[in-house]
Coordinates of C-alpha atoms in Angstrom, one line a residue:
F119 CA -24.1 9.3 52.5
A120 CA -25.1 5.7 51.8
E121 CA -28.6 5.4 50.4
T122 CA -31.0 4.3 53.2
R123 CA -34.6 3.2 53.0
P124 CA -37.2 5.4 54.7
W125 CA -37.5 4.9 58.4
G126 CA -39.9 2.1 59.2
E127 CA -40.2 0.5 55.8
G128 CA -41.7 -2.8 56.6
L129 CA -43.1 -1.8 60.0
Q130 CA -46.5 -1.3 58.4
A131 CA -46.5 -4.8 57.0
A132 CA -48.9 -7.2 58.4
M133 CA -47.8 -8.2 61.9
P134 CA -48.1 -11.9 62.9
N135 CA -51.2 -12.7 65.0
P136 CA -50.7 -13.9 68.5
D137 CA -49.7 -17.5 68.7
R138 CA -52.7 -19.8 69.0
R139 CA -50.9 -23.1 68.9
R140 CA -50.2 -23.5 72.6
P141 CA -53.7 -24.5 73.7
V142 CA -53.8 -27.1 70.9
A143 CA -50.3 -28.2 71.8
A144 CA -51.2 -28.7 75.4
V145 CA -54.1 -31.1 74.4
L146 CA -51.8 -33.0 72.1
L147 CA -49.2 -33.2 74.9
L148 CA -51.7 -34.9 77.2
L149 CA -52.8 -37.3 74.5
A150 CA -49.3 -38.1 73.5
A151 CA -48.3 -38.7 77.2
G152 CA -51.3 -40.9 77.8
Q153 CA -50.6 -43.0 74.7
A154 CA -47.0 -43.3 75.6
F155 CA -47.8 -44.3 79.2
L156 CA -50.1 -47.0 78.1
G157 CA -47.5 -48.2 75.6
Q158 CA -48.0 -50.3 72.5
P159 CA -48.3 -54.1 72.5
E160 CA -45.0 -55.7 71.9
H161 CA -44.6 -57.6 68.7
T162 CA -41.8 -59.4 67.1
T163 CA -40.8 -60.6 63.7
A164 CA -40.3 -64.2 62.9
S165 CA -36.8 -64.0 64.1
K166 CA -37.9 -62.3 67.3
R167 CA -35.1 -59.7 66.9
V168 CA -37.2 -56.6 66.5
T169 CA -39.5 -55.3 69.3
S170 CA -41.6 -52.1 69.5
L171 CA -40.6 -49.2 71.6
G172 CA -41.2 -49.5 75.3
R173 CA -43.2 -47.0 77.4
R174 CA -40.2 -44.7 78.2
E175 CA -39.0 -44.6 74.6
G176 CA -42.6 -44.1 73.4
L177 CA -43.0 -41.2 75.7
L178 CA -40.0 -39.4 74.4
L179 CA -41.0 -40.1 70.8
G180 CA -44.5 -38.9 71.4
L181 CA -43.5 -35.6 73.0
A182 CA -40.6 -34.8 70.6
P183 CA -42.8 -33.2 67.9
L184 CA -44.3 -30.9 70.4
A185 CA -41.1 -29.6 71.8
E186 CA -40.7 -26.8 69.2
V187 CA -44.3 -25.7 69.6
L188 CA -44.1 -25.4 73.4
Q189 CA -40.8 -23.5 73.4
P190 CA -41.0 -19.8 74.5
E191 CA -41.2 -17.6 71.4
P192 CA -39.9 -14.1 70.7
A193 CA -42.3 -11.3 71.3
V194 CA -44.5 -10.5 68.4
A195 CA -43.3 -7.8 66.0
Q196 CA -45.3 -4.6 66.4
S197 CA -45.5 -0.9 65.5
L198 CA -43.5 1.4 67.8
A199 CA -46.1 4.2 67.7
G200 CA -46.9 5.2 71.2
K201 CA -44.5 2.7 72.7
K202 CA -41.8 3.8 75.2
V203 CA -38.3 3.0 74.1
V204 CA -35.3 3.8 76.2
V205 CA -32.0 4.5 74.4
L206 CA -28.8 4.2 76.5
G207 CA -26.1 6.4 75.1
G208 CA -28.7 8.2 73.0
S209 CA -26.6 11.4 72.6
G210 CA -23.7 9.5 71.1
F211 CA -22.6 8.9 67.4
V212 CA -25.0 5.9 66.9
G213 CA -27.4 6.8 69.6
K214 CA -28.5 10.1 68.1
R215 CA -29.5 8.3 64.9
I216 CA -31.4 5.7 66.8
C217 CA -33.3 8.3 68.7
E218 CA -34.1 10.1 65.4
G219 CA -35.4 6.8 63.9
L220 CA -37.5 6.0 66.9
V221 CA -39.1 9.5 66.8
A222 CA -39.9 8.9 63.1
Q223 CA -41.8 5.8 64.1
G224 CA -43.9 7.6 66.6
A225 CA -42.2 6.1 69.7
T226 CA -42.0 7.8 73.0
V227 CA -38.2 8.1 73.4
V228 CA -36.2 8.4 76.5
S229 CA -32.4 8.8 76.3
L230 CA -30.0 8.3 79.2
S231 CA -26.4 9.4 78.7
R232 CA -23.7 11.1 80.7
S233 CA -23.8 14.2 78.5
G234 CA -27.6 14.6 78.3
A235 CA -29.1 16.3 75.3
P236 CA -26.9 16.7 72.2
K237 CA -26.2 20.1 70.7
L238 CA -28.6 19.7 67.7
T239 CA -31.4 21.9 66.4
A240 CA -33.3 19.3 64.3
P241 CA -37.0 19.2 65.0
W242 CA -36.9 15.6 66.2
V243 CA -34.6 16.5 69.1
S244 CA -37.4 18.3 71.1
K245 CA -39.4 15.1 71.0
V246 CA -36.9 13.1 73.0
S247 CA -36.7 13.1 76.8
W248 CA -33.0 13.7 77.3
Q249 CA -31.8 12.6 80.7
S250 CA -28.3 12.9 82.1
G251 CA -26.7 10.1 84.1
D252 CA -24.4 7.1 84.3
V253 CA -26.0 3.7 84.1
L254 CA -23.9 2.3 86.9
S255 CA -24.7 5.1 89.4
T256 CA -28.2 6.1 88.3
D257 CA -31.4 4.5 89.7
L258 CA -32.8 3.0 86.5
T259 CA -36.2 2.2 87.9
G260 CA -37.9 5.3 86.7
V261 CA -36.0 5.4 83.4
M262 CA -37.0 1.9 82.5
A263 CA -40.6 1.9 83.9
G264 CA -43.1 1.1 81.2
A265 CA -40.4 0.6 78.5
D266 CA -41.5 -1.7 75.7
A267 CA -37.9 -2.0 74.5
V268 CA -34.4 -0.8 75.5
I269 CA -31.6 -0.1 73.1
S270 CA -28.0 0.2 74.3
A271 CA -25.5 2.2 72.2
I272 CA -23.2 2.5 75.2
G273 CA -19.6 1.8 74.5
T274 CA -16.1 3.0 75.3
I275 CA -12.7 2.4 73.6
G276 CA -9.3 3.7 74.6
T277 CA -10.3 4.6 78.2
A278 CA -8.8 3.5 81.4
D279 CA -11.5 0.9 82.0
D280 CA -13.0 -0.2 78.8
E281 CA -14.2 -3.5 80.3
T282 CA -16.4 -1.7 82.8
G283 CA -17.6 0.8 80.2
N284 CA -18.7 -1.9 77.8
G285 CA -19.3 -4.9 80.1
A286 CA -20.5 -3.9 83.6
T287 CA -22.5 -1.0 82.3
N288 CA -24.5 -3.2 79.8
E289 CA -24.9 -6.0 82.4
A290 CA -26.6 -3.5 84.7
A291 CA -28.7 -2.1 81.9
A292 CA -29.9 -5.6 80.8
K293 CA -30.8 -6.6 84.3
A294 CA -32.7 -3.4 85.0
A295 CA -34.6 -3.7 81.7
R296 CA -35.5 -7.2 82.5
E297 CA -36.8 -6.2 86.0
A298 CA -38.9 -3.5 84.3
K299 CA -40.4 -6.2 82.1
A300 CA -39.2 -4.7 78.8
K301 CA -40.1 -7.0 76.0
R302 CA -36.8 -6.6 74.0
F303 CA -33.3 -5.5 74.4
V304 CA -31.1 -4.4 71.5
L305 CA -27.3 -4.1 72.0
V306 CA -24.9 -2.4 69.6
S307 CA -21.8 -4.5 70.0
A308 CA -18.8 -5.2 67.8
S309 CA -17.8 -7.8 65.2
K310 CA -16.4 -11.1 66.5
D311 CA -13.6 -10.7 64.0
V312 CA -12.2 -7.9 66.3
A313 CA -11.2 -10.5 68.9
E314 CA -10.2 -13.2 66.4
A315 CA -8.0 -10.7 64.5
G316 CA -5.8 -10.3 67.6
V317 CA -7.0 -6.7 68.3
D318 CA -7.6 -7.9 71.9
A319 CA -3.9 -7.8 72.4
I320 CA -4.2 -4.0 72.3
F321 CA -7.8 -3.5 73.2
G322 CA -8.3 -6.5 75.5
P323 CA -10.6 -4.8 78.0
Y324 CA -12.7 -3.5 75.2
V325 CA -13.2 -6.9 73.6
K326 CA -13.8 -8.6 77.0
G327 CA -16.4 -5.9 77.9
K328 CA -18.3 -6.4 74.6
R329 CA -18.4 -10.2 75.2
R330 CA -19.7 -9.7 78.7
A331 CA -22.4 -7.4 77.4
E332 CA -23.5 -9.9 74.8
A333 CA -23.6 -12.7 77.4
A334 CA -25.8 -10.5 79.7
V335 CA -28.3 -9.8 76.9
A336 CA -28.5 -13.5 76.1
E337 CA -29.0 -14.4 79.7
Q338 CA -31.6 -11.8 80.5
F339 CA -33.6 -11.7 77.3
G340 CA -32.9 -14.9 75.4
A341 CA -34.7 -14.9 72.0
N342 CA -35.9 -11.4 72.7
G343 CA -32.4 -10.0 72.8
V344 CA -30.9 -8.6 69.6
I345 CA -27.2 -8.1 69.2
L346 CA -25.7 -6.1 66.3
Q347 CA -22.0 -6.8 65.5
P348 CA -20.8 -4.2 63.0
S349 CA -17.1 -4.0 62.1
F350 CA -16.5 -0.4 61.3
I351 CA -19.1 2.3 61.4
Y352 CA -18.8 5.5 59.3
G353 CA -20.8 8.7 59.0
G354 CA -20.8 12.4 59.6
E355 CA -18.3 14.8 58.3
E356 CA -15.2 14.0 60.5
F357 CA -12.5 11.4 60.7
S358 CA -11.5 9.9 64.1
A359 CA -8.9 7.6 65.4
T360 CA -10.6 6.6 68.7
P361 CA -13.0 5.1 67.9
P362 CA -11.8 4.4 64.3
R363 CA -14.2 6.3 62.1
V364 CA -14.3 7.9 58.7
A365 CA -16.6 10.6 57.2
G366 CA -19.7 9.6 55.3
W367 CA -18.6 10.5 51.8
Y368 CA -15.4 8.5 52.2
G369 CA -16.9 5.5 54.0
E370 CA -19.6 5.1 51.3
K371 CA -16.9 4.7 48.7
V372 CA -15.0 2.1 50.8
E373 CA -18.2 0.2 51.5
S374 CA -19.0 0.1 47.9
L375 CA -15.6 -1.2 46.9
L376 CA -15.3 -3.8 49.7
S377 CA -18.8 -5.1 48.9
T378 CA -17.7 -6.3 45.4
G379 CA -17.3 -9.9 44.7
I380 CA -13.5 -9.9 44.3
F381 CA -12.9 -8.4 47.7
R382 CA -15.5 -10.6 49.4
G383 CA -13.8 -13.6 47.9
V384 CA -10.4 -12.6 49.2
A385 CA -11.8 -11.7 52.6
A386 CA -13.5 -15.1 52.9
A387 CA -10.2 -16.9 52.3
S388 CA -8.2 -14.7 54.6
P389 CA -7.1 -15.0 58.2
A390 CA -9.1 -13.0 60.7
A391 CA -6.9 -9.9 60.7
L392 CA -7.1 -9.4 57.0
R393 CA -10.8 -10.5 56.9
L394 CA -11.6 -7.7 59.4
A395 CA -9.7 -5.1 57.3
L396 CA -11.6 -6.2 54.2
S397 CA -15.0 -6.2 55.9
P398 CA -17.3 -3.5 54.3
P399 CA -18.0 -0.8 56.8
L400 CA -21.5 0.2 57.7
A401 CA -23.2 3.6 57.5
V402 CA -24.3 4.8 60.9
E403 CA -27.8 5.2 59.5
D404 CA -27.9 1.5 58.6
V405 CA -26.8 0.4 62.1
A406 CA -29.4 2.7 63.7
A407 CA -32.1 1.5 61.5
A408 CA -31.3 -2.1 62.3
A409 CA -31.5 -1.2 66.0
V410 CA -34.9 0.3 65.6
A411 CA -36.0 -2.8 63.7
G412 CA -34.8 -4.9 66.6
A413 CA -36.8 -2.8 69.1
A414 CA -39.9 -3.4 67.0
G415 CA -39.3 -7.2 66.8
L416 CA -38.5 -7.1 63.0
A417 CA -34.9 -8.3 63.7
Q418 CA -33.9 -11.0 66.0
G419 CA -30.9 -12.8 67.3
T420 CA -27.3 -11.9 66.5
L421 CA -26.7 -9.9 63.3
G422 CA -23.1 -10.8 63.0
N423 CA -22.0 -9.2 59.7
H424 CA -22.5 -6.3 57.2
D425 CA -25.2 -8.0 55.2
A426 CA -27.3 -9.1 58.1
I427 CA -27.4 -5.6 59.6
K428 CA -28.2 -4.0 56.2
A429 CA -31.0 -6.5 55.6
A430 CA -32.6 -5.7 59.0
R431 CA -32.9 -2.0 58.4

């Protein structure tokens, strides 16, 4: 398997202190507004062609430097020890690794999936609260209550209704997580190259569902939403056609080869379909680790390629 760093490397690093700039910014805002309202005496050059800014322009100029300070900021990064994290699809291929990583961080982990608990005997399994249910038909109030973060590894491909499985399901999940006042929402999505490569001609509902899910996370959580966009994910001992997946020993070799400079150069100059085919795949452990980092606030925004997801783990 691809080499991975120990779970939580970086989580023990010094966390940023709560932002103390806002009270100061508020005072500066009042001062700037007052100064802009009073305006500056008009003056002209000898040619009388240049005048100072009027009150309205002065107000805008005075407030502009404060805009960034007063913008809502992402939740502060923190340790997950003792924090409740809900994993949707926690018994799946990626979800199991996410749950394992969260347990290693000391989080209180709740998994909701259609199949309930996975058939595993590893020690960490007993430390997860495995619940069985469908997001669209389950009352999520109790599941989400008290959650610090929610991670969705839900996804379907090749089913009769992939748009619902990827789109409506995650829309409902993001809405419920927001209502429960969760601080962060992490979505395991798919590379934008999938749509650009024309794969949507075959898996249109899948692609549309993923885009709906991403839009829902952005709408409900803004800067506190994290979206992972891997291309292909490998791991385990088996090969699969739906979803496309190769075993760990094979995927590691492919990742190493496609990560070399020559292949990256060819991919960068290629149309979307070939670029997608030449994108280095990601080990399932790396995707899971990036999701855990997102739940802790150590990763933010859209991680849209192989390198961004690897760097977040």
